[in-house]
Coordinates of C-alpha atoms in Angstrom, one line a residue:
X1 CA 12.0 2.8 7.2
X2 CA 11.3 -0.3 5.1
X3 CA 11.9 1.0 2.1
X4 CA 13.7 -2.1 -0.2
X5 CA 11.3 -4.8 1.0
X6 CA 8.9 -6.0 -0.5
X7 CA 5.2 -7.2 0.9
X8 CA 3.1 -9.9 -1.0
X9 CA -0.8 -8.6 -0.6
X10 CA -3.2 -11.7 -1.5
X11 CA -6.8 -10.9 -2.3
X12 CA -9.2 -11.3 -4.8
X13 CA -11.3 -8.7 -4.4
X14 CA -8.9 -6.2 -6.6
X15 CA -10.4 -3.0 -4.3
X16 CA -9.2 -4.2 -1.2
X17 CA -5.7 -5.3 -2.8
X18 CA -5.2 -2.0 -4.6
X19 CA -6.2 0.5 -1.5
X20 CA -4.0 -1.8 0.7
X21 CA -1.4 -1.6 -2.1
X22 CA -1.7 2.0 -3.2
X23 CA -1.3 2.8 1.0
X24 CA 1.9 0.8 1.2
X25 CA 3.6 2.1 -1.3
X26 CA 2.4 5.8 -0.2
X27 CA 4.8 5.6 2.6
X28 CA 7.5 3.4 0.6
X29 CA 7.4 -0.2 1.1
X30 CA 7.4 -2.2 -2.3
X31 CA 4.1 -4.2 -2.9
X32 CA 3.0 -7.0 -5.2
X33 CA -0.4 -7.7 -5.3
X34 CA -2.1 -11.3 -6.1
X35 CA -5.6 -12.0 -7.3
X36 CA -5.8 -16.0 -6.4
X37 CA -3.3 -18.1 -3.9
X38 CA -2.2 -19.5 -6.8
X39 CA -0.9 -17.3 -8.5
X40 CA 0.9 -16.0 -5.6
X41 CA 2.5 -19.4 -5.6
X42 CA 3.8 -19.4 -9.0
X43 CA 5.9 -16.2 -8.5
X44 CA 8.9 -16.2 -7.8
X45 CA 8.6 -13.2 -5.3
X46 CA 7.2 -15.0 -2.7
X47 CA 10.9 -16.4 -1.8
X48 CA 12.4 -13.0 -1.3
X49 CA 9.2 -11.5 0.5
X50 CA 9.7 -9.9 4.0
X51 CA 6.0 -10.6 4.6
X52 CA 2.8 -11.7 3.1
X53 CA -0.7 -10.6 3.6
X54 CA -3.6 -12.8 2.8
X55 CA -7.2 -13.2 2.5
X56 CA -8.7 -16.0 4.8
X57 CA -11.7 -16.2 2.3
X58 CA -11.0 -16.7 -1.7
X59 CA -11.9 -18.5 -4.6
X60 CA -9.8 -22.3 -4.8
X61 CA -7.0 -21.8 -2.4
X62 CA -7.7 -19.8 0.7
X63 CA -5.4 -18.0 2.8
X64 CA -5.0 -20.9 5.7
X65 CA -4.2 -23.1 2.6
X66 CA -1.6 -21.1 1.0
X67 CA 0.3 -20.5 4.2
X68 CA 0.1 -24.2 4.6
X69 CA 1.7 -24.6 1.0
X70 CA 4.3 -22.1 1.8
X71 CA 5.4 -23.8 4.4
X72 CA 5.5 -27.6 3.0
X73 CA 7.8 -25.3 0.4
X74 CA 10.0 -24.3 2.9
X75 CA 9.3 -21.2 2.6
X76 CA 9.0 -18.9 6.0
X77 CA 7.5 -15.3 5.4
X78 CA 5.3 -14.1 7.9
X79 CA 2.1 -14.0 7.2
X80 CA -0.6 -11.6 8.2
X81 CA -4.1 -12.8 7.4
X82 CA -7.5 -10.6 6.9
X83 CA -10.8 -12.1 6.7
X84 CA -14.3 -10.6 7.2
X85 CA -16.0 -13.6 8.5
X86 CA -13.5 -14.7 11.2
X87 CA -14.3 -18.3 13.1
X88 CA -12.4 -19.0 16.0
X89 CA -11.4 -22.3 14.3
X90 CA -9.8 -19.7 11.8
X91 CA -8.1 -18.2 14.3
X92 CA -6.6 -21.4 16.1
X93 CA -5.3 -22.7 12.9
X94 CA -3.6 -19.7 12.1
X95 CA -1.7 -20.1 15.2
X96 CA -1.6 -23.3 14.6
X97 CA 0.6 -22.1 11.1
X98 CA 2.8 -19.9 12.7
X99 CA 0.6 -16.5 11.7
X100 CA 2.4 -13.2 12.7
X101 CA -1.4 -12.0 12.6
X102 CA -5.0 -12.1 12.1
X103 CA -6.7 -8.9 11.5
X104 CA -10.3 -8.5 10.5
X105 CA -12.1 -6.7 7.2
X106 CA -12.3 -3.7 7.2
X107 CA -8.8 -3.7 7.8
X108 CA -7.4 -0.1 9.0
X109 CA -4.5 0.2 6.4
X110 CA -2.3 2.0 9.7
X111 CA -3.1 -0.9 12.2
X112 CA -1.8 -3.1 9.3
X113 CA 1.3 -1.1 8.8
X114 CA 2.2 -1.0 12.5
X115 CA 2.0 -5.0 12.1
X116 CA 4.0 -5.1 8.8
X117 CA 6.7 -2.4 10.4
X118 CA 6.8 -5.0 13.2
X119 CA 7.6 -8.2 11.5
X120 CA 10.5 -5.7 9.2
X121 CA 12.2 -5.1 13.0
X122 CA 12.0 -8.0 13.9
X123 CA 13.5 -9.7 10.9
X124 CA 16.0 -6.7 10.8
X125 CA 17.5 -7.2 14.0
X126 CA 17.7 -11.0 13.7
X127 CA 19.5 -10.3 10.7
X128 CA 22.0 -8.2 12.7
X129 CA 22.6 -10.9 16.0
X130 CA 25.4 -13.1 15.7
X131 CA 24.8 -16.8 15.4
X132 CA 24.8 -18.6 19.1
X133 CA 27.5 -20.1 20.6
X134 CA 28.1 -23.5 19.2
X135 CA 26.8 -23.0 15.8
X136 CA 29.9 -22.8 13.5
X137 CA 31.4 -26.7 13.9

C-alpha cells in the first residue's frame, strides 16, 4: 500500500531501530533509521519523509526536542513518538507539538503500522482534494 514512502525511525538503542526497521520494510515501506536526533537533522531525508518515528528518551536531543526543531525548520512530518517511561507532561507536550502519536515501549511493531498506514491515508487523500474555494487569486 505505501510502498514509495519513506519513514524516518529515530532511536538510539540500534535493537529497537533495526526490529522496527527490519518490520517496515518486511511489508514494503522504505525506512531510514537514525541513532541520535541529530543526525536525523542533518539528513536531508527528513524533508521528503511521509512520517517520522521517535524516541522520547535519548542521549543530547530527545524526541520532544527534535520535533520542536523540525518544526522551527518548517518542516511538518508527522511524528509518532515511543518512550518507555511516559509522563503525562510528555504526553501534553506532544500534543502540544502537533504529535500524530504517542505509543509506549515495547512498541507492537503492527499497532505502529496501523498508525503509520494512517498518517499515509491521510496525507494521500489530502494530496488528492482540490484546493478550497478562494485559494487561487
Amino acid at each position: 500500500m505505501a510502498q514509495g514512502h519513506t519513514i524516518c525511525i529515530v532511536d538510539d538503542d540500534d535493537d529497537v531501530r533495526e526490529s522496527i526497521s527490519s518490520f517496515f520494510r518486511s511489508v514494503g515501506l522504505q525506512v531510514v533509521g537514525f541513532g541520535t536526533a541529530e543526525k536525523c537533522l542533518s539528513s536531508a531525508t527528513i524533508d521528503d519523509a511521509a512520517c517520522l518515528i521517535t524516541d522520547l528518551h535519548m542521549p543530547g536531543m530527545n524526541g520532544l526536542g527534535l520535533h520542536r526543531e523540525l518544526l522551527r525548520r518548517g518542516v511538518h512530518v508527522p511524528v509518532i513518538v515511543m518512550t518507555a517511561y511516559s509522563t503525562p507532561e510528555a504526553h501534553a507536550e506532544a500534543r502540544h507539538l502537533g504529535a500524530a502519536g504517542f505509543v509506549e515501549k515495547p512498541v507492537d511493531p503492527e499497532i505502529l503500522l496501523q498508525n503509520v498506514e494512517t498518517i499515509l491515508r491521510e496525507a494521500s487523500a489530502h494530496a488528492r482534494e482540490p484546493d478550497s474555494p478562494g485559494t487561487n487569486s
